[in-house]
Tab-separated table of C-alpha atoms and ligand atoms in Angstrom:
chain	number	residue	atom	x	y	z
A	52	UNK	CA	-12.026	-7.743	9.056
A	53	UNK	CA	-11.712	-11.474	10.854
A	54	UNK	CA	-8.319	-11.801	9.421
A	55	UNK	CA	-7.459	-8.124	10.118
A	56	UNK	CA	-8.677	-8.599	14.447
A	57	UNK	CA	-6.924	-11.851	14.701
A	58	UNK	CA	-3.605	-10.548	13.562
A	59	UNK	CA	-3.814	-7.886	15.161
A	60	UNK	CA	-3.316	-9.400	18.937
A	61	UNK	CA	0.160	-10.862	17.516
A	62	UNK	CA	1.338	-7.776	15.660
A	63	UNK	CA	0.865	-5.252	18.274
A	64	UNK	CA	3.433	-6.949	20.036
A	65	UNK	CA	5.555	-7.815	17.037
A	66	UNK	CA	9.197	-6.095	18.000
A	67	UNK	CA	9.456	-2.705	16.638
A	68	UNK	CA	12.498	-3.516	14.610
A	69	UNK	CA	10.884	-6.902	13.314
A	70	UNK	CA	8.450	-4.501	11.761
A	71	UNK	CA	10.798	-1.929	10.953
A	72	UNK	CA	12.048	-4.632	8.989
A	73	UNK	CA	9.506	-5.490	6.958
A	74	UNK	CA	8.947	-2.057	5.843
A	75	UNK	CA	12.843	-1.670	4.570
A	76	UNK	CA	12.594	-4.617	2.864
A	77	UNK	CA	9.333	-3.219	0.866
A	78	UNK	CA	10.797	-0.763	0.259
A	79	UNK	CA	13.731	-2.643	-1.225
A	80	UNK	CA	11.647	-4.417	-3.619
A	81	UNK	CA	9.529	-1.676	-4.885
A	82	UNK	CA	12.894	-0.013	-6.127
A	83	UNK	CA	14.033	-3.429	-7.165
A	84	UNK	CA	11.252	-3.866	-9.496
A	85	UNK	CA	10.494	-0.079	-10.250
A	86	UNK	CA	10.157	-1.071	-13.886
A	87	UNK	CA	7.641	-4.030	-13.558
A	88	UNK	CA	5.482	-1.512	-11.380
A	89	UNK	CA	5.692	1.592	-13.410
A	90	UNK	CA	4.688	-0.391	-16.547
A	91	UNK	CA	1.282	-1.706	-14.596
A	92	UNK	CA	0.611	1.320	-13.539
A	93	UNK	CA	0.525	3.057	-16.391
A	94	UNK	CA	-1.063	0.573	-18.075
A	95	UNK	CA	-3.934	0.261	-14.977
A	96	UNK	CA	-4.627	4.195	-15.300
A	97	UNK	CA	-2.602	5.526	-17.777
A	98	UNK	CA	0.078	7.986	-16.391
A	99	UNK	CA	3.192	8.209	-18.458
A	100	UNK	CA	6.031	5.792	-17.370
A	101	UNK	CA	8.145	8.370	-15.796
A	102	UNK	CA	5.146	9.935	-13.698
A	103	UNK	CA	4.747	6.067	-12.522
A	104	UNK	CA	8.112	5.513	-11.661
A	105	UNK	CA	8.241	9.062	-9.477
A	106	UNK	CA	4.991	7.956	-7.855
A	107	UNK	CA	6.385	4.297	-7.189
A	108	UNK	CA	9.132	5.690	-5.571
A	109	UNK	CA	7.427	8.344	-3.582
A	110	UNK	CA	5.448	5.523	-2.685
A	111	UNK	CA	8.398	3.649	-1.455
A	112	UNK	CA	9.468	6.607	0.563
A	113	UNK	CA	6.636	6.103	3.098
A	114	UNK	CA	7.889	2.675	4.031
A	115	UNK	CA	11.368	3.535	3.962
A	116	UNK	CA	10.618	6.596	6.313
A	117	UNK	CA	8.193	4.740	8.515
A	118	UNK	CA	10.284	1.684	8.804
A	119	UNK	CA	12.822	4.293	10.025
A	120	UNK	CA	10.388	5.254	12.863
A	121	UNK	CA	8.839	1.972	14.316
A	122	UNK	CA	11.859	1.910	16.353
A	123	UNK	CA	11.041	5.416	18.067
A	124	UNK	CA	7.384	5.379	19.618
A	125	UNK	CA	8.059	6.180	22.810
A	126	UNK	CA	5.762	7.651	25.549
A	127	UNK	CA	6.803	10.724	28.640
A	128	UNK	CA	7.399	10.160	32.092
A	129	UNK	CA	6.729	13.657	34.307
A	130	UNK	CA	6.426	14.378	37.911
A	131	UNK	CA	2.826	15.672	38.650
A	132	UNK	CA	2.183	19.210	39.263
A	133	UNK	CA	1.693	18.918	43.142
A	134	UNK	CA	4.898	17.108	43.398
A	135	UNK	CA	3.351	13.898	44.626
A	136	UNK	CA	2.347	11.570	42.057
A	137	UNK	CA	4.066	10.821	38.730
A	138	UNK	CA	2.560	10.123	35.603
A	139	UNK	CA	3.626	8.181	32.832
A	140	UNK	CA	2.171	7.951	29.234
A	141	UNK	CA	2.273	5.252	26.348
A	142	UNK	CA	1.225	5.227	22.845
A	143	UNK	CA	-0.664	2.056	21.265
A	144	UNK	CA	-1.743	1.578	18.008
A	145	UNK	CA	-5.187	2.185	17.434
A	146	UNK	CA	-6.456	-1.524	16.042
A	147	UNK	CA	-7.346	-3.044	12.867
A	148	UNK	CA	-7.674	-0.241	10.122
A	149	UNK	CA	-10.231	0.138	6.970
A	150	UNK	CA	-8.196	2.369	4.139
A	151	UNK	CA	-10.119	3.472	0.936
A	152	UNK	CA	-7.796	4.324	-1.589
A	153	UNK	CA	-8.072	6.776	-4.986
A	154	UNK	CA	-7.029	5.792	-8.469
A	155	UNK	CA	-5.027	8.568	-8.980
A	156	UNK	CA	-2.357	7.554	-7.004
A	157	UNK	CA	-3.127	3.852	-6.785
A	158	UNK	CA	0.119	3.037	-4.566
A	159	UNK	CA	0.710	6.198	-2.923
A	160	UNK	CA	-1.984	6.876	-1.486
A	161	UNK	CA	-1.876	3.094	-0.111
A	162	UNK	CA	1.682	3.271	1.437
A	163	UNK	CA	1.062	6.468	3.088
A	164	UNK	CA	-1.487	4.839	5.420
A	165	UNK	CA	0.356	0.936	5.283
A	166	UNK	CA	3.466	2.613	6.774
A	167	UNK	CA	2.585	3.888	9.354
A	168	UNK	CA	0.181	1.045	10.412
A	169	UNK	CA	2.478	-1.043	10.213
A	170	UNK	CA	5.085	0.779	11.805
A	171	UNK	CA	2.761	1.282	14.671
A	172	UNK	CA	1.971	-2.204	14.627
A	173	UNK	CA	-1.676	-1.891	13.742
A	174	UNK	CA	-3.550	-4.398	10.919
A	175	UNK	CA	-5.761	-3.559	8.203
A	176	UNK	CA	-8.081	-3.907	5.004
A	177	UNK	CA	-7.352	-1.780	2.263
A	178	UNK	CA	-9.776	-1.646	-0.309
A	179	UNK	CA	-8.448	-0.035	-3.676
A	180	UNK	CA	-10.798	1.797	-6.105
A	181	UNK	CA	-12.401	0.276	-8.853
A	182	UNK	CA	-10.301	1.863	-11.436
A	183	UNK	CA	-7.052	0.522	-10.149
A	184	UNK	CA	-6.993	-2.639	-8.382
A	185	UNK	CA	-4.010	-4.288	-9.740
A	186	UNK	CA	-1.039	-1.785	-8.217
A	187	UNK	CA	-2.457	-2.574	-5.027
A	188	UNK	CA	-2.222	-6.542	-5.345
A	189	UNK	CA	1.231	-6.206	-6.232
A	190	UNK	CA	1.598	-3.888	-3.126
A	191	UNK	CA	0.593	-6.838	-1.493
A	192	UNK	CA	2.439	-9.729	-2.942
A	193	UNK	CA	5.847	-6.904	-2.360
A	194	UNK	CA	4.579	-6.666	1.286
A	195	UNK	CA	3.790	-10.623	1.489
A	196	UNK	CA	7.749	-11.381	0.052
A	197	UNK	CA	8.704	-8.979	2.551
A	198	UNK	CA	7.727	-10.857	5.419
A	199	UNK	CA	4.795	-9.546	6.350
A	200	UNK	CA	2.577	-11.948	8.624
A	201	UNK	CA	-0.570	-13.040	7.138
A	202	UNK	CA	-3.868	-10.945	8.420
A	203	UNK	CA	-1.577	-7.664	8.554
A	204	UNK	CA	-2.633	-6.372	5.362
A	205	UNK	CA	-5.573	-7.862	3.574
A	206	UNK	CA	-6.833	-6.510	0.244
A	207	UNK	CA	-10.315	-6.216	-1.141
A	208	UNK	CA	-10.913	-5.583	-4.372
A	209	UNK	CA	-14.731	-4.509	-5.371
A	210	UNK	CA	-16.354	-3.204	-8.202
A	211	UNK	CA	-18.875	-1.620	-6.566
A	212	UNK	CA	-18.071	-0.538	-3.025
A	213	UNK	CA	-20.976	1.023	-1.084
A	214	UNK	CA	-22.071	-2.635	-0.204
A	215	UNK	CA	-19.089	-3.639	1.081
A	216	UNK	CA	-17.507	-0.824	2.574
A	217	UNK	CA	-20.890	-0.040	5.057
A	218	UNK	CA	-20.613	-3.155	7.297
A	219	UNK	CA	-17.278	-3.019	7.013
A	220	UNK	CA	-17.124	0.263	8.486
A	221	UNK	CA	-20.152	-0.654	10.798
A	222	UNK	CA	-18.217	-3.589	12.305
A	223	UNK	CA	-17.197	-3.254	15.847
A	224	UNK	CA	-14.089	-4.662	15.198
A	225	UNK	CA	-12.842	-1.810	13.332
A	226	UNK	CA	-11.020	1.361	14.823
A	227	UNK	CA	-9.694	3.353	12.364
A	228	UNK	CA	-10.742	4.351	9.170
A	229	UNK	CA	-8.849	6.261	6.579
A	230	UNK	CA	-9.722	7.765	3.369
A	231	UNK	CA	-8.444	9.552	0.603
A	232	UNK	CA	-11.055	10.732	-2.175
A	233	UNK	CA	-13.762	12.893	-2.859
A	234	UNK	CA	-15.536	15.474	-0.525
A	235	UNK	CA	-18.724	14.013	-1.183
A	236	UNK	CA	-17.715	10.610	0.069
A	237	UNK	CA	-15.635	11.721	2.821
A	238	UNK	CA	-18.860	13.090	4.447
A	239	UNK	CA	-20.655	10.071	3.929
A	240	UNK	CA	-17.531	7.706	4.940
A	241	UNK	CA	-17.683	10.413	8.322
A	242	UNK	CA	-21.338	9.805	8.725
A	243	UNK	CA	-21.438	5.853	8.837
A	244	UNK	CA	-17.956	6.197	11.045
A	245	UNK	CA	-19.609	8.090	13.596
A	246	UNK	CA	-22.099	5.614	14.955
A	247	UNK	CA	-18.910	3.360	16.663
A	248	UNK	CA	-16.951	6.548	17.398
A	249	UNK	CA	-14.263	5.488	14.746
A	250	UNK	CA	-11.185	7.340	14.713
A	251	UNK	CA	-10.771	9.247	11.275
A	252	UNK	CA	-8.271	10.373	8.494
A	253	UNK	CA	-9.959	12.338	5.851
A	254	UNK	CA	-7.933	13.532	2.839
A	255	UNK	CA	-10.768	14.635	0.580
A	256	UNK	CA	-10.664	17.409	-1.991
A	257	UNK	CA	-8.902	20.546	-3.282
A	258	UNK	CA	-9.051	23.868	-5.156
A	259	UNK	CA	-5.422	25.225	-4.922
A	260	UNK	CA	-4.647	28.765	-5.473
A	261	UNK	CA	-1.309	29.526	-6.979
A	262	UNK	CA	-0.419	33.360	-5.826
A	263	UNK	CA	1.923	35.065	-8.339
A	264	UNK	CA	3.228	38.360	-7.175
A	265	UNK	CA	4.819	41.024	-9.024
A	266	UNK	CA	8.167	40.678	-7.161
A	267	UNK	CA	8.417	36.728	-8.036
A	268	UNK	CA	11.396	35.106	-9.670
A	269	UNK	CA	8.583	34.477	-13.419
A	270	UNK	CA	10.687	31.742	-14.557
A	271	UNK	CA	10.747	30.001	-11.328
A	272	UNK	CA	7.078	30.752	-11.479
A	273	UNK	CA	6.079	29.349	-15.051
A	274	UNK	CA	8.446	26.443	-14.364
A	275	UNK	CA	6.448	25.583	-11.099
A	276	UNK	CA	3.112	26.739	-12.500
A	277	UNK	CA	3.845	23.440	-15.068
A	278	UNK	CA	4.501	21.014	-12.326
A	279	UNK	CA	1.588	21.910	-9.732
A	280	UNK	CA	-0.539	22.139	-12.499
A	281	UNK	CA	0.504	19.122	-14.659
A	282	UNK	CA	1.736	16.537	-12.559
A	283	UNK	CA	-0.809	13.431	-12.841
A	284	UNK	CA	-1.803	15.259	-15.576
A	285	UNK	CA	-3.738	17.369	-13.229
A	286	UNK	CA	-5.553	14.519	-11.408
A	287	UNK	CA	-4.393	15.449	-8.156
A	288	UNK	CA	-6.218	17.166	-5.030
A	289	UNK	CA	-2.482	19.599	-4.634
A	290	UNK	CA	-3.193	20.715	-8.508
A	291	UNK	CA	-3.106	24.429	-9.112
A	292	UNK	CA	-6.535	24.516	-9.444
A	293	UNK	CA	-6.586	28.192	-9.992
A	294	UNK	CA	-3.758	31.154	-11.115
A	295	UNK	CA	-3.948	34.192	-9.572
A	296	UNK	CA	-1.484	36.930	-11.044
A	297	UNK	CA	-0.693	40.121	-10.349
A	298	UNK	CA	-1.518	42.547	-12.871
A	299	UNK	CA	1.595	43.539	-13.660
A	300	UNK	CA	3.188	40.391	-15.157
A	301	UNK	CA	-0.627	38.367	-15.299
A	302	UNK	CA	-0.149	38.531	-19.790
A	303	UNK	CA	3.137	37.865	-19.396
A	304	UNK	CA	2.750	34.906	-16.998
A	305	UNK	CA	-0.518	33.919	-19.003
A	306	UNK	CA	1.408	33.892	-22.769
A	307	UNK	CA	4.779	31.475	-21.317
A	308	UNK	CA	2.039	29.221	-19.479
A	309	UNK	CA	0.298	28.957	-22.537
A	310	UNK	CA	3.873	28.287	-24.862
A	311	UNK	CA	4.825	25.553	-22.286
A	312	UNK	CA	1.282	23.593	-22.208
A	313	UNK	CA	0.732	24.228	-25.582
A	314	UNK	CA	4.458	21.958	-26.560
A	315	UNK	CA	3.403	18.766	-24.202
A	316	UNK	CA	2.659	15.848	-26.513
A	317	UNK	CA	-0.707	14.118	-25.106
A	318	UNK	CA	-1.249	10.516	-25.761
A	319	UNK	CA	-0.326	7.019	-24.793
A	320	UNK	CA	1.058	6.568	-21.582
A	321	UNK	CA	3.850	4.182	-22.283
A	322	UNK	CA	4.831	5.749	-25.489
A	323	UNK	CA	8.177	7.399	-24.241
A	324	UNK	CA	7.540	10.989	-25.916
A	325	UNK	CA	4.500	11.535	-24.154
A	326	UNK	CA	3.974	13.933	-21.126
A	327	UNK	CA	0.362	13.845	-20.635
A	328	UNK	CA	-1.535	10.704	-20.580
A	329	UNK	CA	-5.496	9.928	-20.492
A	330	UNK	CA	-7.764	10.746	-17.712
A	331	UNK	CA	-9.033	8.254	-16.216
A	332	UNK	CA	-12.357	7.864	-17.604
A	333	UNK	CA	-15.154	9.423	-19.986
A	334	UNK	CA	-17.038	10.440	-17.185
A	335	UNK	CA	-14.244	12.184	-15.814
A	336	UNK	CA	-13.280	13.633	-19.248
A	337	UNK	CA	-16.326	15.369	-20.013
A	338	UNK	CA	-16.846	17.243	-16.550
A	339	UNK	CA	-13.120	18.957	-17.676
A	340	UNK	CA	-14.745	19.706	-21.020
A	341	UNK	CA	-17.847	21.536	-19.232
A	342	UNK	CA	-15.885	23.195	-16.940
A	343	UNK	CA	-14.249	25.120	-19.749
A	344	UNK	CA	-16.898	25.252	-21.774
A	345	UNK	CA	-18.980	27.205	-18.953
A	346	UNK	CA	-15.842	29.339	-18.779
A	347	UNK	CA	-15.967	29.953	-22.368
A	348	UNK	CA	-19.387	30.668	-22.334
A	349	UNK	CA	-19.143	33.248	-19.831
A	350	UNK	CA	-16.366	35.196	-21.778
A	351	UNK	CA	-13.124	33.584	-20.947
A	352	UNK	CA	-10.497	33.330	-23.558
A	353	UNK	CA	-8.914	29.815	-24.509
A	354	UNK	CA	-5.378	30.621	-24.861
A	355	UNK	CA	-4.627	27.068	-25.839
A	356	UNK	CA	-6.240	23.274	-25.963
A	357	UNK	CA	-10.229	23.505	-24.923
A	358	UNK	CA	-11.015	20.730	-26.355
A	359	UNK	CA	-11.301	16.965	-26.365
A	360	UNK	CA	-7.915	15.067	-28.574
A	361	UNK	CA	-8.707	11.873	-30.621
A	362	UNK	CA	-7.266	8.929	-30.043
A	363	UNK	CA	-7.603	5.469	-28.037
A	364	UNK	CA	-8.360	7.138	-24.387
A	365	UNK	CA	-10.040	10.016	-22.906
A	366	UNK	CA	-7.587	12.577	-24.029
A	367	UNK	CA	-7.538	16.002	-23.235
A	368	UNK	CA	-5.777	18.945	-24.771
A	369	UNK	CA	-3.804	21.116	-21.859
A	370	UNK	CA	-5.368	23.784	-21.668
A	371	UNK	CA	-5.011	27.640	-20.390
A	372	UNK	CA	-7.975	29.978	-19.717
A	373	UNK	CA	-7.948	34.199	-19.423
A	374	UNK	CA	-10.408	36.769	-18.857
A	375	UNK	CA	-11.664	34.218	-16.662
A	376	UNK	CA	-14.866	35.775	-15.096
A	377	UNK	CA	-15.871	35.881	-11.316
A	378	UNK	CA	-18.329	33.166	-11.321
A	379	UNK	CA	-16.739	30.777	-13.533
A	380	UNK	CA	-17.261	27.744	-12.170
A	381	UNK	CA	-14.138	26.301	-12.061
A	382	UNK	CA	-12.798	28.895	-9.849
A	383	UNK	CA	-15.108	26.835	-7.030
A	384	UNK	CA	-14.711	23.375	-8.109
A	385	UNK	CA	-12.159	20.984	-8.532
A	386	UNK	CA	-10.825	20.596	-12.222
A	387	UNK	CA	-8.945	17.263	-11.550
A	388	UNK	CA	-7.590	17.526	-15.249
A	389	UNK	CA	-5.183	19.746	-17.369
A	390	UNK	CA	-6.939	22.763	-17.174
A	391	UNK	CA	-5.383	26.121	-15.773
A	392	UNK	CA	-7.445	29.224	-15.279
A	393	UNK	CA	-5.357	32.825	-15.011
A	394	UNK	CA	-6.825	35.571	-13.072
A	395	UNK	CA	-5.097	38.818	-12.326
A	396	UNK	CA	-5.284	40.973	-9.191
A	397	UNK	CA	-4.319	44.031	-8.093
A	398	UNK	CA	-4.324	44.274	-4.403
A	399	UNK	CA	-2.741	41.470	-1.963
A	400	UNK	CA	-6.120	42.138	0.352
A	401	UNK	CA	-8.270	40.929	-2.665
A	402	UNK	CA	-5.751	37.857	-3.760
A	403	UNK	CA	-5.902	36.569	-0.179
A	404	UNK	CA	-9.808	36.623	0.098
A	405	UNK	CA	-10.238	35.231	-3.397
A	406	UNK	CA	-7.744	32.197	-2.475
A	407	UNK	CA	-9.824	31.398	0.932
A	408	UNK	CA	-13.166	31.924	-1.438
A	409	UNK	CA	-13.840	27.964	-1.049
A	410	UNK	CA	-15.461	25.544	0.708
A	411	UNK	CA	-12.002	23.956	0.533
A	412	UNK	CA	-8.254	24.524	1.994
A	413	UNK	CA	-6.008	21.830	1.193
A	414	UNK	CA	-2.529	23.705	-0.350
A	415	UNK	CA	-2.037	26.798	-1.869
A	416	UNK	CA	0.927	27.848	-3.744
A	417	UNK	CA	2.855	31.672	-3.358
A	418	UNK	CA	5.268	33.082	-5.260
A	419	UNK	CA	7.196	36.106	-4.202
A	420	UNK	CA	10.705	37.330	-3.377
A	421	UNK	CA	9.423	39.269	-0.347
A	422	UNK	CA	10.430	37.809	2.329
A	423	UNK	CA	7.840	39.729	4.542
A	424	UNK	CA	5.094	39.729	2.399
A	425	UNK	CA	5.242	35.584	1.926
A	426	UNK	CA	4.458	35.220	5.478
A	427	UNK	CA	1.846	38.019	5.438
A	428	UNK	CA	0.120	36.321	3.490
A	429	UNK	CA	0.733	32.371	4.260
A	430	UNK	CA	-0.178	33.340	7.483
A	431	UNK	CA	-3.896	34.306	6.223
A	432	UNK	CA	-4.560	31.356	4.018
A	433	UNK	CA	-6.596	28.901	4.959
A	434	UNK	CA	-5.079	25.855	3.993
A	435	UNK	CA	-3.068	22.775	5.826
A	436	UNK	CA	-0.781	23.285	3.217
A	437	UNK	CA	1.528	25.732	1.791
A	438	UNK	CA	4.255	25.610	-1.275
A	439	UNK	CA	6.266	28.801	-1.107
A	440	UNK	CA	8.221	29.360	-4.137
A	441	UNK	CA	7.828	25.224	-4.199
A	442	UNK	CA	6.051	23.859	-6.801
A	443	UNK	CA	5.473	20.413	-4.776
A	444	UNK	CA	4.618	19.990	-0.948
A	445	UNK	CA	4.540	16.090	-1.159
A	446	UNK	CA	7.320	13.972	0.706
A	447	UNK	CA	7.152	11.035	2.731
A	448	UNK	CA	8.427	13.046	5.793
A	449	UNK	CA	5.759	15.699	5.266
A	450	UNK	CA	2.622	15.968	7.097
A	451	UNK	CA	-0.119	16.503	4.188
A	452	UNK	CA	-3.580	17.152	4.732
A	453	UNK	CA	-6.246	20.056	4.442
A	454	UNK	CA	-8.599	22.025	6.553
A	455	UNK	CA	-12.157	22.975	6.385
A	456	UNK	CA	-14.142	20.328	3.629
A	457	UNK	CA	-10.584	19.147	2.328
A	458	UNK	CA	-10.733	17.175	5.586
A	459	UNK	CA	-8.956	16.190	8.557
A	460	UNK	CA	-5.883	14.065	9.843
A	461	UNK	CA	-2.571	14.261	8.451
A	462	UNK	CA	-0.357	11.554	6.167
A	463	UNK	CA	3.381	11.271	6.396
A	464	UNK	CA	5.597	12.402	8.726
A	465	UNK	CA	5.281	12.553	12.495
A	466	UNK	CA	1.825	13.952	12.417
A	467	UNK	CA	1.096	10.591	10.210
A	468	UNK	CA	2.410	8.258	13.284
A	469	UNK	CA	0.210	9.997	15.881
A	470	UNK	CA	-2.832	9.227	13.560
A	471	UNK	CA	-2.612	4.957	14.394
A	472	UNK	CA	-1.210	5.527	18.050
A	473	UNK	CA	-3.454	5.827	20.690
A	474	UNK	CA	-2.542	7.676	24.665
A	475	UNK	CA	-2.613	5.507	27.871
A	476	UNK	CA	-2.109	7.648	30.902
A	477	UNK	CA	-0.645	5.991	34.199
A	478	UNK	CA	-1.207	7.485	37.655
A	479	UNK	CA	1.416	6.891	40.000
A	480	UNK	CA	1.059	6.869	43.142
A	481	UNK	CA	5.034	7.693	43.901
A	482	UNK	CA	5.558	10.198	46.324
B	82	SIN	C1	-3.688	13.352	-4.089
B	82	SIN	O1	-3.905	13.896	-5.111
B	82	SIN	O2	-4.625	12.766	-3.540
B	82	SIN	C2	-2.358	13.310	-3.377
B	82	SIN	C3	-1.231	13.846	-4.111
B	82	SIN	C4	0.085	13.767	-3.376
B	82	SIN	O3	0.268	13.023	-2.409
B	82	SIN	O4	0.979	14.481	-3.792
């Protein structure tokens, strides 16, 4: 945090195109050595290659996009209300910065809070999860050969990090802290924040509902059913982490799903022919097996997978569940793994109340032709997020984030900037 405070005093008044600078240069050399990265990653947490390289250069995006907005913080100049006075307002970045970043998008989820720090001209420590420490160092190195000054960015690496995250986050020094993880940490991470008043980005957890209508384009549907569902091999907090279908096409919709998770070759991430890797660990593998195993104890049908695969990882089969009943328990937690429970509904009333049936609102997903009806309903679902006929909300320009326990703040985008600027308000006394 020493380095983090120190640089901070000379970056905050780095020139906004210096900085810009460094940011299009990252960005330069993470597509410049997309290979090298993809390979680590994949061999750090076990995506497939391809699902690397898309995150690598989503991951790029965010400095790329950022870099493209250091040069325009500005602030507002306006005549006061009375007509004597003006006032005048500034933005400054926040401080030095503690980010806590998830394995399951190990660069990501980094440059989506690096970017905008930096383009703000704000310092900080990022401390990478256990699972996945090595895409971050080369982050850094990439960030390092692109000219960034020493103390901007400083990475900690821990192996358990409950002791070294609390005084971190209880030092005064610190003014921002950002997190992207689980719901149960977020709270605590909120909790130990509060005591100095910290400003806070929570991206925490999800239980997406994907809304299937009866006057949706199906293909489009399956097709986008595959990729919310399967991308990251459903370790993601935007997975579809629930299908709801309407009665009329649910079988239908239920038997292609099925077909098109049933053909995806599991197994070794850098094996070229694969399309779903590992999860990330045993401990993460078996709550996905009791998730469907409660299901299938409770009456649901396995219409494919259910079970564990052999092999050199923690493998596990995709899977599609029907005739799932009301208090499965995956219909309230998050599966973070290839799993993809079908409901059907009847009325659009009963659809909507199921999808806001969480403790969580982070995306939901809505398929429909109606023009009406899609904002009928997006309008009534609680979530900061919302892919209409779109299978994926995430782009650097975008502002991402959740509502009620999926947290607060937002990444990307405008809305991303704001979160590392602070307001200054000047009184003048101009007649
Ligand atoms: C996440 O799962 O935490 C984020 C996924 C994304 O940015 O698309």
């Amino acid at each position: 945090m020493g380095a983090a405070h120190e640089a901070f005093e000379m970056f905050r008044t780095m020139a906004p195109r210096q900085r810009s600078d460094i940011l299009r240069r990252s960005y330069d050399l993470m597509i410049e050595r997309l290979d090298d990265l993809a390979l680590l990653m994949t061999l750090e947490m076990g995506k497939p290659v391809v699902e690397s390289k898309a995150e690598i250069t989503y991951a790029a995006n965010f400095f790329r996009w950022y870099g493209e907005e250091a040069v325009r913080i500005d602030g507002r100049y306006s005549v006061n209300e009375s007509g004597a006075g003006r006032m005048l307002t500034m933005r400054q970045p926040v401080g030095p910065c503690l980010f806590i970043t998830p394995w399951n998008f190990p660069m990501a989820m980094g440059t989506r809070k690096i970017g905008p720090a930096i383009a703000t001209g704000c310092t900080c420590v990022v401390k990478p999860a256990k699972q996945t420490p090595l895409s971050m160092l080369m982050l850094g190195e990439i960030l390092e050969q692109a000219g960034c000054p020493a103390g901007v960015v400083n990475i900690l690496t821990a192996s358990s990090s409950g002791q070294i995250m609390e005084p971190l986050i209880r030092d005064r020094r610190l003014r921002k802290l950002s997190f992207t993880g689980s719901t149960e940490v977020g709270r605590r991470l909120i909790e130990q924040g509060a005591e100095q008043i910290l400003r806070v980005s929570m991206e925490l957890g999800g239980n997406a509902p994907f809304l299937i209508f009866e006057d949706a384009d199906l293909d489009a549907a399956v097709d986008g059913a595959m990729i919310a569902k399967m991308r990251n091999g459903g370790e993601a907090c935007v997975a579809a982490n629930r299908f709801y279908v309407h009665e009329s096409v649910a079988s239908e919709f239920a038997d292609r799903l099925a077909a098109r998770m049933g053909q995806l070759k599991v197994g070794r991430g850098t094996d070229p022919d694969v399309n779903v890797g590992p999860l990330i660990d045993e401990a993460q593998r078996s709550k996905v097996a009791e998730l469907v195993d409660d299901a299938r104890n409770r009456g649901a049908t396995i219409a494919v997978g259910g079970e564990r695969v052999d092999g050199p990882g923690y493998f596990y089969a995709p899977t599609v569940v029907t005739d799932v009943p009301d208090d499965a328990a995956f219909l309230k937690e998050e599966i973070f793994g290839p799993v993809a429970p079908v409901r059907s509904f009847s009325s659009e009333q009963d659809v909507i109340r199921w999808a806001n049936d969480t403790e969580y609102g982070l995306v939901a997903y809505v398929y429909t032709q109606d023009i009406n009806r899609a904002f009928g309903v997006i309008e009534q679902l609680d979530t900061g997020m919302i892919g209409l006929n779109q299978r994926l909300v995430s782009h650097a320009g975008a502002p991402f984030g959740g509502v009620k326990a999926s947290g607060y703040g937002r990444e990307g985008g405008h809305e991303g900037l704001h979160e590392y600027l602070q307001t200054k308000y000047i009184a003048l006394n101009i007649p």
